[in-house]
Amino acid sequence: MDVNRASKETVDPTYLWIGPNENTLTENGQINLTKEGALIVKDFMESLSGLYTCTLSYKTIKAETQEETTIKKRYDFLIFAYREPDYSYHMAVRFTTKSCVGRYNDLLFRVLKKILDNLISDLLCHVIEPSYKCHSVKIPESDFVNELFIAFQVNPFAPGWKSVCNDSIDCEDATNRNILEARDRIEEFFRSQAYILYHHFNKTIPAMHFVDHSFQVVRIDNCRPGFGKNEGLHSNCASCCVVCSPGTFSPDADVTCQICVSVHTYGAKACP
């Protein structure tokens, strides 16, 4: 008798899959059950999240008597819908200015925003939440200088952005690719400002100009409504936006699912 074979073989196995709604799963256009017992789900949506149970039934046969015994084993799987976060970028730059009062500061601010919007408009990205403040800065071994501290966010959801999805429900790959290109273009724009300042002006430097090395950029992750991050619950995918579990919801692009005891489904976008 081949002992190794006997210890590995499974006699007359059958598999029974139960879905999150305690319904027996059968094959359809979305669900495929292989003869080896594997469950394959296509186009997985947040409503399909939950507990999946597989009951494996098989027989053991005594060699001496051929007596058959049916063995059942249950395997539980918690399956969650998830998606990659949507990227946006918070950026900050500084420009020198002659004075902290006067209309020229506001004019530069508005012109700069228009230039940046035009630079990335074909990517269906845009500048949002722009702001600036003027501060007096003491330069080491030099005098005080007035500088505009400008901050803004670059977002991949300009009007018409859904056209990049090509009829796909999950198009974060396309929007994230565009926002990365937008980040690179803006970074190159400010790099060129520094180059122009040092190579195209002689001794006369404009009163309002870009402060070299002042450009800063930080990536911000956003989750779609109904999704959020939870490193404690989903430590194996801490950077993922995972569907909000029952008892929680997320109404906007935040990265946290909020508590709501009246929610009994996955992917809730509101608290009833």
mmCIF file of C-alpha atoms in Angstrom:
data_model
loop_
_atom_site.group_PDB
_atom_site.id
_atom_site.type_symbol
_atom_site.label_atom_id
_atom_site.label_comp_id
_atom_site.label_asym_id
_atom_site.label_seq_id
_atom_site.Cartn_x
_atom_site.Cartn_y
_atom_site.Cartn_z
ATOM 1 C CA MET A 1 0.000 0.000 0.000
ATOM 2 C CA ASP A 2 1.222 3.472 -0.894
ATOM 3 C CA VAL A 3 1.006 5.230 2.496
ATOM 4 C CA ASN A 4 1.899 8.678 1.052
ATOM 5 C CA ARG A 5 -0.821 8.444 -1.548
ATOM 6 C CA ALA A 6 -3.405 7.305 1.000
ATOM 7 C CA SER A 7 -2.573 10.267 3.253
ATOM 8 C CA LYS A 8 -3.037 12.798 0.424
ATOM 9 C CA GLU A 9 -5.963 11.471 -1.615
ATOM 10 C CA THR A 10 -9.547 12.648 -1.119
ATOM 11 C CA VAL A 11 -12.313 10.209 -1.992
ATOM 12 C CA ASP A 12 -15.554 11.446 -3.614
ATOM 13 C CA PRO A 13 -15.083 15.072 -2.590
ATOM 14 C CA THR A 14 -17.966 17.526 -2.916
ATOM 15 C CA TYR A 15 -17.957 21.223 -2.190
ATOM 16 C CA LEU A 16 -20.783 23.457 -1.001
ATOM 17 C CA TRP A 17 -20.296 27.221 -1.048
ATOM 18 C CA ILE A 18 -22.552 29.547 0.967
ATOM 19 C CA GLY A 19 -22.430 33.288 0.251
ATOM 20 C CA PRO A 20 -22.800 36.354 2.507
ATOM 21 C CA ASN A 21 -26.608 36.231 2.367
ATOM 22 C CA GLU A 22 -26.555 32.550 3.413
ATOM 23 C CA ASN A 23 -27.523 31.545 -0.111
ATOM 24 C CA THR A 24 -26.042 28.487 -1.784
ATOM 25 C CA LEU A 25 -23.757 29.668 -4.582
ATOM 26 C CA THR A 26 -24.357 28.277 -8.044
ATOM 27 C CA GLU A 27 -22.611 29.024 -11.289
ATOM 28 C CA ASN A 28 -23.760 31.994 -13.340
ATOM 29 C CA GLY A 29 -22.132 34.680 -15.440
ATOM 30 C CA GLN A 30 -20.435 36.132 -12.350
ATOM 31 C CA ILE A 31 -19.687 33.023 -10.263
ATOM 32 C CA ASN A 32 -17.603 30.057 -11.385
ATOM 33 C CA LEU A 33 -17.124 26.904 -9.278
ATOM 34 C CA THR A 34 -14.301 24.623 -10.382
ATOM 35 C CA LYS A 35 -14.330 20.848 -9.959
ATOM 36 C CA GLU A 36 -11.480 21.247 -7.462
ATOM 37 C CA GLY A 37 -13.761 23.383 -5.275
ATOM 38 C CA ALA A 38 -12.317 26.784 -6.080
ATOM 39 C CA LEU A 39 -14.674 29.772 -6.092
ATOM 40 C CA ILE A 40 -14.035 32.421 -8.759
ATOM 41 C CA VAL A 41 -16.056 35.643 -8.683
ATOM 42 C CA LYS A 42 -15.855 38.121 -11.563
ATOM 43 C CA ASP A 43 -16.650 41.846 -11.344
ATOM 44 C CA PHE A 44 -16.550 41.748 -7.553
ATOM 45 C CA MET A 45 -18.555 44.653 -6.107
ATOM 46 C CA GLU A 46 -18.786 45.960 -2.551
ATOM 47 C CA SER A 47 -22.218 44.338 -2.061
ATOM 48 C CA LEU A 48 -20.571 40.917 -2.507
ATOM 49 C CA SER A 49 -18.335 41.439 0.528
ATOM 50 C CA GLY A 50 -18.838 39.309 3.607
ATOM 51 C CA LEU A 51 -18.526 35.782 4.960
ATOM 52 C CA TYR A 52 -18.113 32.924 2.483
ATOM 53 C CA THR A 53 -18.299 29.356 3.779
ATOM 54 C CA CYS A 54 -17.059 26.262 1.977
ATOM 55 C CA THR A 55 -18.111 22.856 3.297
ATOM 56 C CA LEU A 56 -15.908 20.033 2.044
ATOM 57 C CA SER A 57 -17.444 16.548 2.202
ATOM 58 C CA TYR A 58 -15.418 13.424 1.447
ATOM 59 C CA LYS A 59 -15.266 9.750 2.356
ATOM 60 C CA THR A 60 -12.829 7.608 4.262
ATOM 61 C CA ILE A 61 -12.830 3.889 3.458
ATOM 62 C CA LYS A 62 -11.447 1.213 5.745
ATOM 63 C CA ALA A 63 -9.263 -1.105 3.695
ATOM 64 C CA GLU A 64 -10.254 -4.237 5.696
ATOM 65 C CA THR A 65 -14.043 -3.838 5.615
ATOM 66 C CA GLN A 66 -14.605 -1.228 2.873
ATOM 67 C CA GLU A 67 -16.734 0.633 5.405
ATOM 68 C CA GLU A 68 -17.390 4.191 4.261
ATOM 69 C CA THR A 69 -17.518 7.210 6.552
ATOM 70 C CA THR A 70 -18.449 10.704 5.363
ATOM 71 C CA ILE A 71 -16.298 13.517 6.752
ATOM 72 C CA LYS A 72 -17.308 17.183 6.587
ATOM 73 C CA LYS A 73 -15.013 20.138 7.126
ATOM 74 C CA ARG A 74 -16.018 23.774 7.109
ATOM 75 C CA TYR A 75 -13.809 26.654 5.966
ATOM 76 C CA ASP A 76 -14.761 30.290 6.518
ATOM 77 C CA PHE A 77 -13.443 33.193 4.434
ATOM 78 C CA LEU A 78 -14.055 36.894 5.011
ATOM 79 C CA ILE A 79 -13.796 38.576 1.623
ATOM 80 C CA PHE A 80 -13.774 42.343 1.168
ATOM 81 C CA ALA A 81 -14.015 44.520 -1.905
ATOM 82 C CA TYR A 82 -11.121 46.964 -2.135
ATOM 83 C CA ARG A 83 -9.672 49.470 -4.537
ATOM 84 C CA GLU A 84 -6.518 51.497 -4.889
ATOM 85 C CA PRO A 85 -6.728 54.992 -3.358
ATOM 86 C CA ASP A 86 -7.235 58.008 -5.567
ATOM 87 C CA TYR A 87 -4.161 60.224 -5.515
ATOM 88 C CA SER A 88 -4.075 63.972 -5.239
ATOM 89 C CA TYR A 89 -1.157 66.236 -4.376
ATOM 90 C CA HIS A 90 -0.775 69.097 -1.946
ATOM 91 C CA MET A 91 1.815 71.558 -3.222
ATOM 92 C CA ALA A 92 3.453 74.654 -1.802
ATOM 93 C CA VAL A 93 5.723 77.286 -3.349
ATOM 94 C CA ARG A 94 7.051 80.697 -2.431
ATOM 95 C CA PHE A 95 7.459 83.895 -4.418
ATOM 96 C CA THR A 96 9.216 87.073 -3.402
ATOM 97 C CA THR A 97 7.199 90.277 -3.456
ATOM 98 C CA LYS A 98 7.974 93.944 -2.985
ATOM 99 C CA SER A 99 5.259 94.473 -0.404
ATOM 100 C CA CYS A 100 2.658 92.480 1.506
ATOM 101 C CA VAL A 101 0.022 95.038 0.568
ATOM 102 C CA GLY A 102 -1.256 95.961 -2.856
ATOM 103 C CA ARG A 103 -3.097 94.302 -5.702
ATOM 104 C CA TYR A 104 -0.057 92.769 -7.425
ATOM 105 C CA ASN A 105 0.137 89.864 -4.969
ATOM 106 C CA ASP A 106 -3.422 88.830 -5.737
ATOM 107 C CA LEU A 107 -2.791 89.303 -9.454
ATOM 108 C CA LEU A 108 0.260 86.995 -9.384
ATOM 109 C CA PHE A 109 -1.720 84.433 -7.405
ATOM 110 C CA ARG A 110 -4.582 84.375 -9.919
ATOM 111 C CA VAL A 111 -2.256 84.298 -12.939
ATOM 112 C CA LEU A 112 -0.240 81.447 -11.439
ATOM 113 C CA LYS A 113 -3.381 79.379 -10.845
ATOM 114 C CA LYS A 114 -4.521 79.973 -14.434
ATOM 115 C CA ILE A 115 -1.113 78.933 -15.808
ATOM 116 C CA LEU A 116 -1.096 75.731 -13.781
ATOM 117 C CA ASP A 117 -4.681 74.870 -14.732
ATOM 118 C CA ASN A 118 -3.854 75.334 -18.417
ATOM 119 C CA LEU A 119 -0.732 73.214 -17.982
ATOM 120 C CA ILE A 120 -2.692 70.153 -16.830
ATOM 121 C CA SER A 121 -6.161 70.687 -18.327
ATOM 122 C CA ASP A 122 -5.669 68.047 -21.059
ATOM 123 C CA LEU A 123 -5.130 65.503 -18.271
ATOM 124 C CA LEU A 124 -8.515 66.460 -16.786
ATOM 125 C CA CYS A 125 -6.738 67.560 -13.614
ATOM 126 C CA HIS A 126 -7.138 70.945 -11.969
ATOM 127 C CA VAL A 127 -5.969 73.147 -9.098
ATOM 128 C CA ILE A 128 -8.300 73.326 -6.099
ATOM 129 C CA GLU A 129 -8.237 75.021 -2.699
ATOM 130 C CA PRO A 130 -5.575 77.608 -3.629
ATOM 131 C CA SER A 131 -4.491 80.053 -0.945
ATOM 132 C CA TYR A 132 -1.637 82.371 -0.089
ATOM 133 C CA LYS A 133 -0.292 84.468 2.748
ATOM 134 C CA CYS A 134 2.413 87.088 2.783
ATOM 135 C CA HIS A 135 5.165 86.886 5.398
ATOM 136 C CA SER A 136 8.297 88.847 6.228
ATOM 137 C CA VAL A 137 11.245 86.452 6.155
ATOM 138 C CA LYS A 138 14.658 87.156 7.694
ATOM 139 C CA ILE A 139 17.355 85.766 5.411
ATOM 140 C CA PRO A 140 20.578 84.659 7.187
ATOM 141 C CA GLU A 141 23.311 87.286 6.812
ATOM 142 C CA SER A 142 20.876 89.468 4.881
ATOM 143 C CA ASP A 143 17.838 91.685 5.318
ATOM 144 C CA PHE A 144 14.128 90.891 5.600
ATOM 145 C CA VAL A 145 12.349 89.762 2.445
ATOM 146 C CA ASN A 146 8.604 89.707 1.806
ATOM 147 C CA GLU A 147 7.462 86.369 0.448
ATOM 148 C CA LEU A 148 4.160 84.901 -0.686
ATOM 149 C CA PHE A 149 3.567 81.431 0.737
ATOM 150 C CA ILE A 150 1.303 79.799 -1.844
ATOM 151 C CA ALA A 151 -0.447 76.473 -1.295
ATOM 152 C CA PHE A 152 -2.818 74.482 -3.491
ATOM 153 C CA GLN A 153 -4.021 70.973 -4.228
ATOM 154 C CA VAL A 154 -3.897 69.214 -7.597
ATOM 155 C CA ASN A 155 -6.890 66.968 -8.138
ATOM 156 C CA PRO A 156 -7.620 64.454 -10.966
ATOM 157 C CA PHE A 157 -11.378 65.127 -11.041
ATOM 158 C CA ALA A 158 -11.765 68.193 -13.235
ATOM 159 C CA PRO A 159 -15.124 68.518 -15.044
ATOM 160 C CA GLY A 160 -15.422 65.685 -17.582
ATOM 161 C CA TRP A 161 -12.904 63.440 -15.797
ATOM 162 C CA LYS A 162 -15.062 60.322 -16.243
ATOM 163 C CA SER A 163 -14.219 60.301 -19.939
ATOM 164 C CA VAL A 164 -10.823 58.818 -19.033
ATOM 165 C CA CYS A 165 -12.528 55.724 -17.609
ATOM 166 C CA ASN A 166 -13.432 54.232 -21.014
ATOM 167 C CA ASP A 167 -16.714 52.915 -19.581
ATOM 168 C CA SER A 168 -14.871 51.142 -16.752
ATOM 169 C CA ILE A 169 -16.347 51.352 -13.244
ATOM 170 C CA ASP A 170 -12.932 51.231 -11.568
ATOM 171 C CA CYS A 171 -10.703 53.720 -13.321
ATOM 172 C CA GLU A 172 -8.352 54.797 -10.536
ATOM 173 C CA ASP A 173 -5.462 53.494 -12.636
ATOM 174 C CA ALA A 174 -6.278 56.075 -15.320
ATOM 175 C CA THR A 175 -6.883 58.986 -12.933
ATOM 176 C CA ASN A 176 -3.787 58.154 -10.887
ATOM 177 C CA ARG A 177 -1.697 57.972 -14.061
ATOM 178 C CA ASN A 178 -2.964 61.417 -15.075
ATOM 179 C CA ILE A 179 -2.330 62.978 -11.671
ATOM 180 C CA LEU A 180 1.237 61.655 -11.671
ATOM 181 C CA GLU A 181 1.797 63.281 -15.064
ATOM 182 C CA ALA A 182 0.255 66.511 -13.748
ATOM 183 C CA ARG A 183 2.608 66.451 -10.756
ATOM 184 C CA ASP A 184 5.622 66.007 -13.035
ATOM 185 C CA ARG A 185 4.556 68.874 -15.317
ATOM 186 C CA ILE A 186 4.084 71.287 -12.422
ATOM 187 C CA GLU A 187 7.386 70.270 -10.882
ATOM 188 C CA GLU A 188 9.129 70.883 -14.220
ATOM 189 C CA PHE A 189 7.392 74.272 -14.529
ATOM 190 C CA PHE A 190 8.827 75.523 -11.243
ATOM 191 C CA ARG A 191 12.208 73.989 -12.022
ATOM 192 C CA SER A 192 12.232 76.027 -15.234
ATOM 193 C CA GLN A 193 11.367 79.177 -13.244
ATOM 194 C CA ALA A 194 14.541 78.738 -11.227
ATOM 195 C CA TYR A 195 16.573 78.133 -14.390
ATOM 196 C CA ILE A 196 15.196 81.274 -16.047
ATOM 197 C CA LEU A 197 15.923 83.318 -12.933
ATOM 198 C CA TYR A 198 19.593 82.328 -12.850
ATOM 199 C CA HIS A 199 20.320 82.225 -16.577
ATOM 200 C CA HIS A 200 18.187 84.897 -18.225
ATOM 201 C CA PHE A 201 18.507 87.790 -15.828
ATOM 202 C CA ASN A 202 21.687 89.729 -15.274
ATOM 203 C CA LYS A 203 21.936 91.886 -12.200
ATOM 204 C CA THR A 204 18.328 93.066 -12.259
ATOM 205 C CA ILE A 205 16.079 90.461 -10.675
ATOM 206 C CA PRO A 206 12.288 90.971 -10.768
ATOM 207 C CA ALA A 207 10.716 92.013 -7.497
ATOM 208 C CA MET A 208 8.300 89.085 -7.776
ATOM 209 C CA HIS A 209 9.950 85.790 -8.604
ATOM 210 C CA PHE A 210 9.957 82.125 -7.643
ATOM 211 C CA VAL A 211 12.076 81.235 -4.612
ATOM 212 C CA ASP A 212 14.420 78.452 -5.648
ATOM 213 C CA HIS A 213 14.046 75.141 -3.775
ATOM 214 C CA SER A 214 10.756 76.279 -2.234
ATOM 215 C CA PHE A 215 8.601 73.828 -4.193
ATOM 216 C CA GLN A 216 7.191 71.092 -1.949
ATOM 217 C CA VAL A 217 4.800 68.280 -2.804
ATOM 218 C CA VAL A 218 3.011 65.693 -0.650
ATOM 219 C CA ARG A 219 0.770 62.923 -1.941
ATOM 220 C CA ILE A 220 -2.699 62.654 -0.414
ATOM 221 C CA ASP A 221 -4.701 59.427 -0.612
ATOM 222 C CA ASN A 222 -8.474 59.579 -0.933
ATOM 223 C CA CYS A 223 -11.003 56.755 -0.855
ATOM 224 C CA ARG A 224 -14.251 56.706 -2.819
ATOM 225 C CA PRO A 225 -17.517 56.937 -0.830
ATOM 226 C CA GLY A 226 -18.262 53.617 0.851
ATOM 227 C CA PHE A 227 -14.565 52.792 1.240
ATOM 228 C CA GLY A 228 -11.898 53.607 3.805
ATOM 229 C CA LYS A 229 -8.556 52.569 5.261
ATOM 230 C CA ASN A 230 -8.239 50.504 8.430
ATOM 231 C CA GLU A 231 -4.728 49.291 9.176
ATOM 232 C CA GLY A 232 -5.874 47.434 12.282
ATOM 233 C CA LEU A 233 -8.585 45.434 10.499
ATOM 234 C CA HIS A 234 -6.788 45.057 7.158
ATOM 235 C CA SER A 235 -3.109 45.012 8.108
ATOM 236 C CA ASN A 236 -2.229 42.920 5.043
ATOM 237 C CA CYS A 237 -3.413 45.758 2.805
ATOM 238 C CA ALA A 238 -2.922 48.862 4.942
ATOM 239 C CA SER A 239 -2.690 51.234 1.957
ATOM 240 C CA CYS A 240 -5.860 49.882 0.298
ATOM 241 C CA CYS A 241 -9.264 51.522 0.365
ATOM 242 C CA VAL A 242 -11.402 48.655 1.690
ATOM 243 C CA VAL A 243 -15.198 48.560 1.653
ATOM 244 C CA CYS A 244 -16.771 49.900 4.866
ATOM 245 C CA SER A 245 -18.057 47.045 7.044
ATOM 246 C CA PRO A 246 -21.560 46.886 8.550
ATOM 247 C CA GLY A 247 -21.825 49.426 11.338
ATOM 248 C CA THR A 248 -19.741 51.969 9.441
ATOM 249 C CA PHE A 249 -20.085 54.301 6.452
ATOM 250 C CA SER A 250 -18.120 56.848 4.418
ATOM 251 C CA PRO A 251 -20.037 59.629 2.648
ATOM 252 C CA ASP A 252 -17.173 61.382 0.880
ATOM 253 C CA ALA A 253 -13.548 61.066 -0.195
ATOM 254 C CA ASP A 254 -12.246 60.660 3.353
ATOM 255 C CA VAL A 255 -9.986 57.711 4.213
ATOM 256 C CA THR A 256 -11.879 56.637 7.329
ATOM 257 C CA CYS A 257 -15.163 54.750 7.685
ATOM 258 C CA GLN A 258 -17.296 56.394 10.369
ATOM 259 C CA ILE A 259 -19.380 54.511 12.940
ATOM 260 C CA CYS A 260 -23.130 54.162 12.310
ATOM 261 C CA VAL A 261 -24.917 51.382 14.208
ATOM 262 C CA SER A 262 -27.954 51.475 11.890
ATOM 263 C CA VAL A 263 -25.901 50.371 8.861
ATOM 264 C CA HIS A 264 -26.210 46.631 8.191
ATOM 265 C CA THR A 265 -24.601 46.380 4.748
ATOM 266 C CA TYR A 266 -21.132 46.672 3.230
ATOM 267 C CA GLY A 267 -20.139 49.840 1.375
ATOM 268 C CA ALA A 268 -22.594 52.226 3.004
ATOM 269 C CA LYS A 269 -22.284 55.827 1.822
ATOM 270 C CA ALA A 270 -24.762 57.333 4.294
ATOM 271 C CA CYS A 271 -25.965 56.805 7.854
ATOM 272 C CA PRO A 272 -29.753 56.358 7.827
#
